Coordinates of C-alpha atoms in Angstrom, one line a residue:
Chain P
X1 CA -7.7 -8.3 28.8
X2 CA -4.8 -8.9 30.9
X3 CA -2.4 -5.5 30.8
X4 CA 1.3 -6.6 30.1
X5 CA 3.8 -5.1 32.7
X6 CA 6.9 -6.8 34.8
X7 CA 4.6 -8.1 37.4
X8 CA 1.8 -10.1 35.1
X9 CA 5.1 -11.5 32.6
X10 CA 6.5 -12.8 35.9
X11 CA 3.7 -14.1 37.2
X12 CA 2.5 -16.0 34.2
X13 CA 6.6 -16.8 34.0
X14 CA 6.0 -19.2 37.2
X15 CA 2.5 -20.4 36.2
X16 CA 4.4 -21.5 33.1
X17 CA 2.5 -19.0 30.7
X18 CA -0.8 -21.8 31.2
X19 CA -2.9 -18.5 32.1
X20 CA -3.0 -15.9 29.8
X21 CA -6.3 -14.7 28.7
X22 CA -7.3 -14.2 25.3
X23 CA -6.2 -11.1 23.5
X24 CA -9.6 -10.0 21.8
X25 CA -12.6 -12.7 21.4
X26 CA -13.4 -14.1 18.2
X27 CA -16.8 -11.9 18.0
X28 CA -20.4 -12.7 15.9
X29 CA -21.8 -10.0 14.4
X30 CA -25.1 -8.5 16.0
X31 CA -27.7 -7.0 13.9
X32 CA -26.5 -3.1 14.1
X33 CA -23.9 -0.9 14.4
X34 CA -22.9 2.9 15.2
X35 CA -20.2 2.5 12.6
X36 CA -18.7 -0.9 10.5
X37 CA -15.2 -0.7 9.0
X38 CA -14.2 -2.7 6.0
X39 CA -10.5 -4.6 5.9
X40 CA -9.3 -5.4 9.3
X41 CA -5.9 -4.1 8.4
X42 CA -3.3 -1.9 10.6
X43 CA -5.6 1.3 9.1
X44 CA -9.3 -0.2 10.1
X45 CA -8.5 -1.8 13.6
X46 CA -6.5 1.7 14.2
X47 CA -9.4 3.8 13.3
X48 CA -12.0 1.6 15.4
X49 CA -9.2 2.2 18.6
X50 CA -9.5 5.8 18.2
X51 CA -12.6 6.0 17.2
X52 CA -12.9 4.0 21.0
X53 CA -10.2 6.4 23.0
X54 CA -11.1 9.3 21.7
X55 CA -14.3 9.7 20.5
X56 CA -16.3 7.9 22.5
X57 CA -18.2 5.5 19.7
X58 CA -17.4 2.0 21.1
X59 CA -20.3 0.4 19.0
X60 CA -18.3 -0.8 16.0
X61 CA -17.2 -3.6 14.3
X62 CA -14.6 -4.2 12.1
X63 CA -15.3 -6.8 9.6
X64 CA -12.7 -8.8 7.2
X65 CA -12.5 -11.5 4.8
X66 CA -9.7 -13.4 5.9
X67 CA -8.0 -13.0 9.2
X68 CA -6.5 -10.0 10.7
X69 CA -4.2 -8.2 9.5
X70 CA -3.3 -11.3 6.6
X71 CA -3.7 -8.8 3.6
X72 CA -1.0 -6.0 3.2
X73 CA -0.6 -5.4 7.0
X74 CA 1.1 -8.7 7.3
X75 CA 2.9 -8.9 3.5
X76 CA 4.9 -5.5 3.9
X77 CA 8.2 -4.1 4.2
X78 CA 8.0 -2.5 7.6
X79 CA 9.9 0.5 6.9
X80 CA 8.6 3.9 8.8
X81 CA 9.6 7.4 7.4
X82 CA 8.1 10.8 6.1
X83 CA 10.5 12.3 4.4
X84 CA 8.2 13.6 1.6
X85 CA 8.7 16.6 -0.3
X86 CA 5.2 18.3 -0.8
X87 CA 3.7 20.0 2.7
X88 CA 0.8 18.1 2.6
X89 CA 2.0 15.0 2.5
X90 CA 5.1 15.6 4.7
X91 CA 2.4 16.3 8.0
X92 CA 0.4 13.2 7.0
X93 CA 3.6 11.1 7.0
X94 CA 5.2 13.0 9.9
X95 CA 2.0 12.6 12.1
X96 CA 2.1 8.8 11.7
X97 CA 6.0 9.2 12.8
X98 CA 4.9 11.3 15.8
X99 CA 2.1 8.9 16.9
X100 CA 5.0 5.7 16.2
X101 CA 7.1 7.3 18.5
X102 CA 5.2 6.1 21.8
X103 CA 2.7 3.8 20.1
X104 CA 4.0 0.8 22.2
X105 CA 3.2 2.6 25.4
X106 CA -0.1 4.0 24.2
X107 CA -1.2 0.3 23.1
X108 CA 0.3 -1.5 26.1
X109 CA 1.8 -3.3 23.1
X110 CA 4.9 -3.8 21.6
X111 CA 5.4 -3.0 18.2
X112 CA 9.0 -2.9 18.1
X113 CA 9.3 0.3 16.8
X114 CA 13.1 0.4 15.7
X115 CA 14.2 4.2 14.8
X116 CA 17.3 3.0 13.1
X117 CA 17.4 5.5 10.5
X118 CA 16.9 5.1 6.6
X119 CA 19.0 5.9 4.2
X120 CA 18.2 6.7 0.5
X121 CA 20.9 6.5 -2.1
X122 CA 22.1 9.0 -4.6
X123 CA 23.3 6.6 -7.7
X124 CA 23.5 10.0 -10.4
X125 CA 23.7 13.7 -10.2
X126 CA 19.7 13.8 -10.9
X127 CA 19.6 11.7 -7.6
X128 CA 21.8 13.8 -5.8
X129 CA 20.0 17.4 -6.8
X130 CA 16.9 15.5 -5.8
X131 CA 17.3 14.2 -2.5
X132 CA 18.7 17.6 -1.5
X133 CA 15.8 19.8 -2.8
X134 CA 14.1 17.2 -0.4
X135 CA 16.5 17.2 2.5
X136 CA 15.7 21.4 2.1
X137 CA 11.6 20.9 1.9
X138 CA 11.8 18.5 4.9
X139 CA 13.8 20.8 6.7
X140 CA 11.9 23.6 6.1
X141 CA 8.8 21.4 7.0
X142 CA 10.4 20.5 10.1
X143 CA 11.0 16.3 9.0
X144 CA 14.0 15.0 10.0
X145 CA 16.8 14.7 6.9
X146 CA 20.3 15.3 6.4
X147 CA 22.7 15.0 3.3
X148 CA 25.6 12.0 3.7
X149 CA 28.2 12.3 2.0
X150 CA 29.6 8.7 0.3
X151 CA 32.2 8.2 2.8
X152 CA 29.4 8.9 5.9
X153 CA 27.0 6.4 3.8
X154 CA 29.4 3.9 4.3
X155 CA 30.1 4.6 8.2
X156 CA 26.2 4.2 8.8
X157 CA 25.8 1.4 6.6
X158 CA 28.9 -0.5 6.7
X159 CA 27.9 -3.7 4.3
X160 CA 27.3 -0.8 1.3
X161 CA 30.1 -1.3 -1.4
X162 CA 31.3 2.5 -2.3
X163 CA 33.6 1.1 -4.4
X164 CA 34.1 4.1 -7.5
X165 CA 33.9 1.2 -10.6
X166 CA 30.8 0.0 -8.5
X167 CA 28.0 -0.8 -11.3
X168 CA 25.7 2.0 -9.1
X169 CA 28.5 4.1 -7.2
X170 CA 27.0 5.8 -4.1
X171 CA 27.6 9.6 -4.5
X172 CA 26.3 10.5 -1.0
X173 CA 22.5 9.5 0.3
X174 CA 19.9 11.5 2.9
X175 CA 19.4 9.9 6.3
X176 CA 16.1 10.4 8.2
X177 CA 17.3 9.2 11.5
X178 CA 13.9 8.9 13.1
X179 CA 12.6 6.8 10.5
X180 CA 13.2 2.9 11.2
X181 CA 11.1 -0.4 10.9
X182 CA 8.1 -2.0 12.8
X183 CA 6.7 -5.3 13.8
X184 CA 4.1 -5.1 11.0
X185 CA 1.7 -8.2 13.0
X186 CA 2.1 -6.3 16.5
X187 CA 0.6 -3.2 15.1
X188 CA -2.7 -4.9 14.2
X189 CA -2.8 -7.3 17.2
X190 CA -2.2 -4.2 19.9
X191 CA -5.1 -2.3 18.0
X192 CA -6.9 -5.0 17.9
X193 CA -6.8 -5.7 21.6
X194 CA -6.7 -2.3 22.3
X195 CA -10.3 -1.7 20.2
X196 CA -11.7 -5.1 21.7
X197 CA -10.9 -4.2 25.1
X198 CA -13.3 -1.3 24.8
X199 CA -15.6 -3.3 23.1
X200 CA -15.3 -3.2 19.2
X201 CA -16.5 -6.5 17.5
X202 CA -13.8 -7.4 15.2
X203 CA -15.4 -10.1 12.8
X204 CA -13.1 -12.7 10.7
X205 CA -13.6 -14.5 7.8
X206 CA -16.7 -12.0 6.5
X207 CA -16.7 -11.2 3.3
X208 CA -18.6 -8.2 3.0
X209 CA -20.0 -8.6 -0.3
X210 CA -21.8 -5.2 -0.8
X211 CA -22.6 -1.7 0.8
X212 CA -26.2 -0.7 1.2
X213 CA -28.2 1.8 0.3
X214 CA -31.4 3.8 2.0
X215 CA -33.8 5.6 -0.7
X216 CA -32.3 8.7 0.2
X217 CA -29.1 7.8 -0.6
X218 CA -26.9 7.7 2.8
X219 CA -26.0 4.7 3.3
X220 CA -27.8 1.6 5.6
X221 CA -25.3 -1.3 6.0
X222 CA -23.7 -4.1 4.7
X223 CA -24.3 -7.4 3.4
X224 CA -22.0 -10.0 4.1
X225 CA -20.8 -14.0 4.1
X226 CA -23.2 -13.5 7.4
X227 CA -26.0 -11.6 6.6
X228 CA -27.2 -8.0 6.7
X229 CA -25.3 -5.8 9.0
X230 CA -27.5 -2.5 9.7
X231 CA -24.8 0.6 10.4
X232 CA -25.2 4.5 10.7
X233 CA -21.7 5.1 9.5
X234 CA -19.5 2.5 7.0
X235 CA -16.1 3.2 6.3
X236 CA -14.2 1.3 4.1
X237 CA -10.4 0.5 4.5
X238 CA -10.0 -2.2 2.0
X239 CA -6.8 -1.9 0.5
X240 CA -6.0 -3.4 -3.1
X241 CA -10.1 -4.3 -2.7
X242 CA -11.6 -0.6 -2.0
X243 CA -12.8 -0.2 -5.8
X244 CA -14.4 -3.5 -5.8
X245 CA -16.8 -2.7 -2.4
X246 CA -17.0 1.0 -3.0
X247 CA -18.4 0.0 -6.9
X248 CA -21.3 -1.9 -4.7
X249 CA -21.7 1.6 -3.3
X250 CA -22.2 3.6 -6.7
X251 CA -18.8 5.1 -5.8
X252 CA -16.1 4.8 -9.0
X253 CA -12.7 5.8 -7.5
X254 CA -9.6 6.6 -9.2
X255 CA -7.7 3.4 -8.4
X256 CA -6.0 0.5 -9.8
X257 CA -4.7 -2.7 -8.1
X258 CA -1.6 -3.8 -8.2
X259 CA 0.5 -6.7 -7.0
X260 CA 3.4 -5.3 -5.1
X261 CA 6.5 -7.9 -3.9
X262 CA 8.9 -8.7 -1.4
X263 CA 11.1 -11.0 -0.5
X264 CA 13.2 -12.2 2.9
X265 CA 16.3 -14.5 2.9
X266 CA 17.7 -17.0 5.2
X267 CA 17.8 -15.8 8.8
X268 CA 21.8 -14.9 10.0
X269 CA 23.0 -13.1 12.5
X270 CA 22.7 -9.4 12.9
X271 CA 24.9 -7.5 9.9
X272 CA 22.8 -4.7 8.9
X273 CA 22.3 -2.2 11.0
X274 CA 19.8 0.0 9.1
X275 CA 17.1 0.8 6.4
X276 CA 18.6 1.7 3.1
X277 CA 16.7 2.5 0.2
X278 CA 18.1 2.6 -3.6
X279 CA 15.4 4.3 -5.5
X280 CA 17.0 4.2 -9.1
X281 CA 17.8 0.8 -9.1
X282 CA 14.7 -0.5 -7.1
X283 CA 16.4 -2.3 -4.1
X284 CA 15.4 -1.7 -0.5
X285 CA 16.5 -3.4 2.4
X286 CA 16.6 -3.9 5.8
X287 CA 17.2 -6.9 8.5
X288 CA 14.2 -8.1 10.6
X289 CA 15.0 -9.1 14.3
X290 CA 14.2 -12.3 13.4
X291 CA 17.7 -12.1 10.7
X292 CA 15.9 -12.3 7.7
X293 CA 17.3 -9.6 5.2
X294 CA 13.6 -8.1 4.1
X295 CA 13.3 -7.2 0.9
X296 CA 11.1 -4.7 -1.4
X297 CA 10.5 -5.0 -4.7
X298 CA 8.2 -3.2 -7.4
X299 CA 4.6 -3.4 -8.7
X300 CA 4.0 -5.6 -11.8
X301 CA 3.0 -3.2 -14.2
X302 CA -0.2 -4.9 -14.9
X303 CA -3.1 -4.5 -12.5
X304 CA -4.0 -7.9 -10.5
X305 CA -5.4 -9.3 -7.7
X306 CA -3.9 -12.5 -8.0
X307 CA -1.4 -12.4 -4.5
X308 CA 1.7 -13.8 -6.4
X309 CA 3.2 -11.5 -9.0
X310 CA 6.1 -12.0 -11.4
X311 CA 9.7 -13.4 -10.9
X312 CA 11.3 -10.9 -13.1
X313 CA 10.9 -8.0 -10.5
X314 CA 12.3 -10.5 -8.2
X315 CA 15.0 -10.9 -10.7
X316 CA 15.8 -7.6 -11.0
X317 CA 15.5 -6.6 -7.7
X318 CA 18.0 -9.5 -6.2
X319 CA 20.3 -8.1 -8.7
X320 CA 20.8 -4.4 -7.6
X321 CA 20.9 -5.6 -3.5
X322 CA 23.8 -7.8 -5.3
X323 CA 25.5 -4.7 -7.1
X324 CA 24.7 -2.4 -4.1
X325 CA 25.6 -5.0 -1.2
X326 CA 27.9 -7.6 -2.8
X327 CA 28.3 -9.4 0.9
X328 CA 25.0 -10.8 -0.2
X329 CA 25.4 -12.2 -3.2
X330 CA 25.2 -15.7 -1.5
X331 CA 22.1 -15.5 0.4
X332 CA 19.7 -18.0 -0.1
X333 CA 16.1 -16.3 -0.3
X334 CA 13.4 -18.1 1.4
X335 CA 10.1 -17.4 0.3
X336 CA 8.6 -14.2 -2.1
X337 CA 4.9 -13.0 -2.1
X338 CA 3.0 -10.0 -2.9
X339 CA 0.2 -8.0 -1.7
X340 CA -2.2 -5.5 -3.5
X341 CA -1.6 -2.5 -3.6
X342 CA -4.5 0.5 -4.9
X343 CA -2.6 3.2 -6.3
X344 CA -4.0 7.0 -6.9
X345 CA -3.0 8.8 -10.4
X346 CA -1.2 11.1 -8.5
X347 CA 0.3 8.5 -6.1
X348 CA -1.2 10.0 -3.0
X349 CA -4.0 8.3 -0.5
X350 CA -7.1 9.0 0.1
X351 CA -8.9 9.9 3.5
X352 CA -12.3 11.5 2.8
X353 CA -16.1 11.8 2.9
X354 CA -17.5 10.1 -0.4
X355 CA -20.6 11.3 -2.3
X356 CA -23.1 8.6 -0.2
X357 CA -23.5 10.4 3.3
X358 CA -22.8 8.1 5.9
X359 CA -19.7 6.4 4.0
X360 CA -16.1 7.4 4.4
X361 CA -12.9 5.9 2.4
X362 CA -9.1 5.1 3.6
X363 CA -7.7 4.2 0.0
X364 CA -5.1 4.8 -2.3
X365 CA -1.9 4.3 0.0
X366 CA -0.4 2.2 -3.1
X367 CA 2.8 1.0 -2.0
X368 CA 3.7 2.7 1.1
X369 CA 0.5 2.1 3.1
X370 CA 2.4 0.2 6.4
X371 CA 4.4 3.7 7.7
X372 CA 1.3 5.8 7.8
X373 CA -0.5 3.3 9.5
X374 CA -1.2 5.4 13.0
X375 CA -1.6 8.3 11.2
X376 CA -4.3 7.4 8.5
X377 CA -5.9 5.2 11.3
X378 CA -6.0 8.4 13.6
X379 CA -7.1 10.9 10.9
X380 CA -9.9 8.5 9.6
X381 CA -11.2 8.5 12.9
X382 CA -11.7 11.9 13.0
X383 CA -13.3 12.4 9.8
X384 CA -16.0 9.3 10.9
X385 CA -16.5 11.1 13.7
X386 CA -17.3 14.5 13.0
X387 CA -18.4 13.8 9.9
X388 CA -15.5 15.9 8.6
X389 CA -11.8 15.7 7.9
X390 CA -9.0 16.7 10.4
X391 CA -6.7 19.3 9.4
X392 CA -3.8 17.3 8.4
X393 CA -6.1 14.7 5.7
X394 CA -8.2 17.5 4.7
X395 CA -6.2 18.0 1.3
X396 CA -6.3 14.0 0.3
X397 CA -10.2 14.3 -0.9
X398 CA -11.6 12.0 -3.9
X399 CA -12.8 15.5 -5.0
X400 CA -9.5 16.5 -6.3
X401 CA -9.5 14.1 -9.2
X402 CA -12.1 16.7 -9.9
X403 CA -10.6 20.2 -8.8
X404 CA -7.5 18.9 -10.1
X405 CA -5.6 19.8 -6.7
X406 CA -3.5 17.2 -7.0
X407 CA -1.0 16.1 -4.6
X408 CA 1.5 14.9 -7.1
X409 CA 4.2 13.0 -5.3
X410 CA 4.6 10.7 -8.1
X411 CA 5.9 12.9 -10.5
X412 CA 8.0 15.8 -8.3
X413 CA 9.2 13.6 -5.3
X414 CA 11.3 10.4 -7.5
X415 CA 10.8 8.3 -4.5
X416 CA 9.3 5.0 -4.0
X417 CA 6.4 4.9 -1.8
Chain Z
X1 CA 5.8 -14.8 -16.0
X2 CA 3.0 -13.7 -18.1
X3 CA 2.7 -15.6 -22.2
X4 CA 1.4 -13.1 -24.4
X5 CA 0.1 -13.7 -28.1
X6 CA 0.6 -10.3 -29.8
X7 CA -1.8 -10.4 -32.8
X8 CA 0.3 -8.9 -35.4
X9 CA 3.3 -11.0 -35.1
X10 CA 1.3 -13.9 -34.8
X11 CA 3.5 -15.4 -31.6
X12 CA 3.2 -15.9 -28.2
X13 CA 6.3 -14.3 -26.0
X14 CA 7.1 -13.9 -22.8
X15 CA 5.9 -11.0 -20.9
X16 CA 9.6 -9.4 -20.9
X17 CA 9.1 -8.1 -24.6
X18 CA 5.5 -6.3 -23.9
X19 CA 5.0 -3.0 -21.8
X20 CA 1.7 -2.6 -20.0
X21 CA -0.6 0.6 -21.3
X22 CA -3.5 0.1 -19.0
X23 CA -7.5 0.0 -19.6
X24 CA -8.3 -0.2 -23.3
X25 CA -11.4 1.5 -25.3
X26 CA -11.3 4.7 -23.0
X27 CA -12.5 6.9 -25.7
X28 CA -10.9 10.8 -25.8
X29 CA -14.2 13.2 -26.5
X30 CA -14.0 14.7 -29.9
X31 CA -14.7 17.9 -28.6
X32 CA -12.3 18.2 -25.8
X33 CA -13.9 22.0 -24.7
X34 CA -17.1 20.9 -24.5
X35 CA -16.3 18.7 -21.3
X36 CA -17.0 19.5 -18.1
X37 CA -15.0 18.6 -15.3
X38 CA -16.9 15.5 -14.3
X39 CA -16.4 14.3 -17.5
X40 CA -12.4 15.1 -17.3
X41 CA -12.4 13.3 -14.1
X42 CA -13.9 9.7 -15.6
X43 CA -11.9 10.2 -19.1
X44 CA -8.4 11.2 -17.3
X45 CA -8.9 9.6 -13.4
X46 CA -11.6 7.1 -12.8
X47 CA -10.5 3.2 -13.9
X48 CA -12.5 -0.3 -13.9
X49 CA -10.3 -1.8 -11.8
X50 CA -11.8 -4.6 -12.2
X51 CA -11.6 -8.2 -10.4
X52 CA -12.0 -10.8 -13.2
X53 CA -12.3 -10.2 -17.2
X54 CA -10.2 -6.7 -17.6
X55 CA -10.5 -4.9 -21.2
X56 CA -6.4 -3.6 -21.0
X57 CA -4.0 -2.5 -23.7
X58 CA -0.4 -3.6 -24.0
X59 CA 2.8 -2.8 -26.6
X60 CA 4.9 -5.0 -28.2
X61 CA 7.6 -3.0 -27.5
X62 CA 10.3 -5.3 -27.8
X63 CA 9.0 -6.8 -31.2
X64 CA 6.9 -4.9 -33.8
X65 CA 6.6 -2.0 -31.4
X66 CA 2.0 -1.9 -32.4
X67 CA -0.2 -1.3 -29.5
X68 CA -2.9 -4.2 -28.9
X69 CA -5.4 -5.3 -26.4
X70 CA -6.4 -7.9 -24.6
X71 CA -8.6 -9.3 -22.2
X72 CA -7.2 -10.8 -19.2
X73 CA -8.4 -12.0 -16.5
X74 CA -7.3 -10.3 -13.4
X75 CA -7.4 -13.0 -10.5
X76 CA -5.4 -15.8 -12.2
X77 CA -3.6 -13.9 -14.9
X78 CA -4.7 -15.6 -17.5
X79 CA -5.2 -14.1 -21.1
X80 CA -8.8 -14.9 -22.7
X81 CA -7.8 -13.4 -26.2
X82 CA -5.8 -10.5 -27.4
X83 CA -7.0 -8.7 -30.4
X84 CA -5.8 -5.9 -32.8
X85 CA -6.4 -2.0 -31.8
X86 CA -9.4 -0.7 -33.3
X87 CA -11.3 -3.9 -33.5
X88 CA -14.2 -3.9 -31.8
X89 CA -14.2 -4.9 -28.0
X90 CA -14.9 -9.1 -28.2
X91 CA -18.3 -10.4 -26.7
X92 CA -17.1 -11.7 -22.5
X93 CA -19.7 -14.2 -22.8
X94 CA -18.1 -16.0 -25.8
X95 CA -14.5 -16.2 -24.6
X96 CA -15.4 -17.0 -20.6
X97 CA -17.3 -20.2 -22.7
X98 CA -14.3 -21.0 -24.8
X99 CA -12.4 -21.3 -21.3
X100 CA -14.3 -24.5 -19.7

């Protein structure tokens, strides 16, 4: 692995860029492993790197059906933030802002971390007494968020339309300035070549088609599109797919899949300078440095797996960024998709030991998956490792479907995810 | 957008008029204090999620307002049959034939 600084882009400048070497190798898999994670998303290739850095287990691979990072990795919004109102959920989401702060250094990789702030609209008076109970947790939590007024919202935000006979008038909105937006393919390629360069296989186009089983229950490997894969330790980081390998484990989890869209417009020239968020009429937006306007929408309410979804969320959608943003209203969008998403009941992921000794579970991130990315990664590691969970994912068991400890941001917190 | 035959009306309508009410013939224990919390978890928590033929309830909501299911198939969308509530759940076999 060739490390990027001023020198080696100058140097390849003059050779005309003919000499770079490859950024991880396309490996095989070999008959056994200290530790095989499923889904070669942002959340598996993190947990092999610091499973790598800082735990010493370099014997891994990370296997994938399609390419990596081509499931939910590469189909998200991008946008980065932890203003969450229960405790437990704020330190898992404020960890992954820590660890985004300097994640480009750390990887020798840049993910264009962008802290330009997001901004989440207050459309009612419910909104308003909600986002301030949650400016007031956060605070209290120590998460950056502060209360705009509608006159400020427009200052940060100039494209917003405050007008009072607006459809949705803006009656003030909370900022978290430290949140922002991402490069969503940088983050898997740096952990990729981060995890590579220290020797983890990461294996492409593998189905892995079930987990295996010893007699005494812990579990012995995988079988995939390439045969048996022996393995002391198999995590599984799967996505909108976790239910359908975990099920070849025994394990039934509390999930359901759903197809989750976005859409991005015509590139144009830079006009919006932040991420804003409109929770009660479902529009949230944001400009890629490329100039696309990026677009999220909502989950079908049917479960899928099919990655297409529905044009009347599209429908809806375009229409509040039109009410909220009328400067837009003649974009031309370019292309929609969806990804799927695994949502909990209680809307909260899951990082835990499962039932079958030797088999751990990243699940449940449902539609905000992308901002805890370093986070989760970092945490899963930990829990692989020591064969128990770090402080901070300790509460986000499968055993509280159970206990009934829920961590219920679905109903208390009115946010998307 | 999804074309859903609702079996009461008799019609098939566009998905806008039907709400989505999740996995059907989950069956609420008679005796509700009898349960123990494993069973709570599976009854209240644990879903098939599952990738192909899905057993799933919907509601007319924008038409005679009745709850029916359905079986659908959860990689290409497609509808094998609905079916009223309360009828009994329709043999896979039969309708995955009916589909070639």
């Amino acid at each position: 692995m060739t490390r990027f600084n001023a020198f080696s882009l100058l140097k390849n400048a003059l050779s005309g860029n003919k000499n770079w070497t490859e950024q991880w190798p396309d490996s095989q898999p070999k008959d056994e492993y200290d530790v095989i994670i499923v889904g070669a998303g942002g959340h598996g290739l993190g947990a092999a790197y610091y499973l790598a850095t800082q735990h010493g287990i370099t014997n891994i691979a990370v296997i994938d059906k399609g390419w990596l990072g081509g499931g939910n990795t590469g189909r998200n919004t991008t946008i980065i933030r932890s203003n969450y109102l229960y405790d437990e959920s704020a330190r898992l989401f404020d960890h992954a802002v820590d660890l985004w702060q300097d994640l480009s250094q750390e990887l020798n990789y840049n993910v264009m971390y962008s802290n330009r702030g997001v901004l989440m609209l207050a459309h009612n008076v419910h909104d308003v007494q909600s986002f301030k109970r949650h400016v007031h947790s956060n605070r209290l939590n120590g998460v950056d968020n502060r209360w705009l007024t509608t006159e400020e919202c427009k200052e940060y935000c100039p494209p917003l339309n405050i007008s009072p006979n607006a459809r949705y008038p803006v009656m003030g909105g909370a900022l978290q300035q430290r949140a922002g937006t991402a490069r969503h393919d940088a983050v898997a390629w740096g952990y990729a070549r981060g995890a590579a360069a220290r020797g983890v296989d990461i294996i492409q186009n593998c189905p892995v088609t079930a987990i295996r089983r010893n007699a005494d229950g812990s579990v012995a490997g995988v079988e995939t599109g390439k045969g048996f894969i022996k393995a002391k330790k198999v995590a599984v980081s799967a996505a909108g797919h976790t239910s359908v390998v975990m099920e070849t484990a025994g394990v039934r989890l509390p999930l359901e899949s759903y197809p989750l869209q976005a859409l991005v417009s015509e590139p144009v020239k830079p006009i919006f300078p932040c991420v804003v968020m409109s929770n009660a009429v479902h529009a949230y937006i944001s400009q890629s440095d490329k100039g696309e306007l990026v677009i999220g929408s909502g989950t079908d309410q049917y479960t899928s797996y099919s990655q297409r979804g529905g044009l009347p969320l599209i429908e809806h959608t375009v229409a509040a960024i039109t009410e909220v943003f009328p400067i837009f209203n003649r974009m031309r969008m370019l292309r929609k998709w969806a990804g799927i998403v695994d949502v909990t009941p209680d809307r909260s992921a899951i990082i835990s030991k499962t039932p079958v000794s030797g088999l751990y579970v990243n699940c449940g991130w449902g539609t905000g998956g992308f901002k805890a990315t370093p986070g989760a990664a970092h945490t899963f590691a930990w829990t692989i490792a020591k064969d128990e969970p770090h402080p901070i994912n300790a509460p986000f068991t499968i055993d509280r479907f159970r206990t009934g400890r829920l961590i219920d941001e679905a109903a208390a917190a009115a946010v998307a995810h | 957008m999804l074309l859903i035959h609702c079996p009461y009306c008799n019609e098939t309508l566009p998905e806008a008029e039907f709400t989505y009410a999740g996995q059907a013939h989950i069956v609420r224990a008679e005796d509700p204090s009898s349960q123990s919390d494993d069973q709570w978890e599976e009854f209240l928590f644990i879903r098939a999620n599952v990738k192909g033929p899905h057993y799933e309830r919907w509601r007319h909501f924008h038409g005679c307002g009745r709850y029916f299911n359905a079986v659908r198939d959860t990689v290409s969308d497609k509808f094998l049959t609905t079916y009223e509530a309360g009828a009994p759940r329709p043999d896979l076999a039969s309708l995955t034939e009916g589909q070639k």
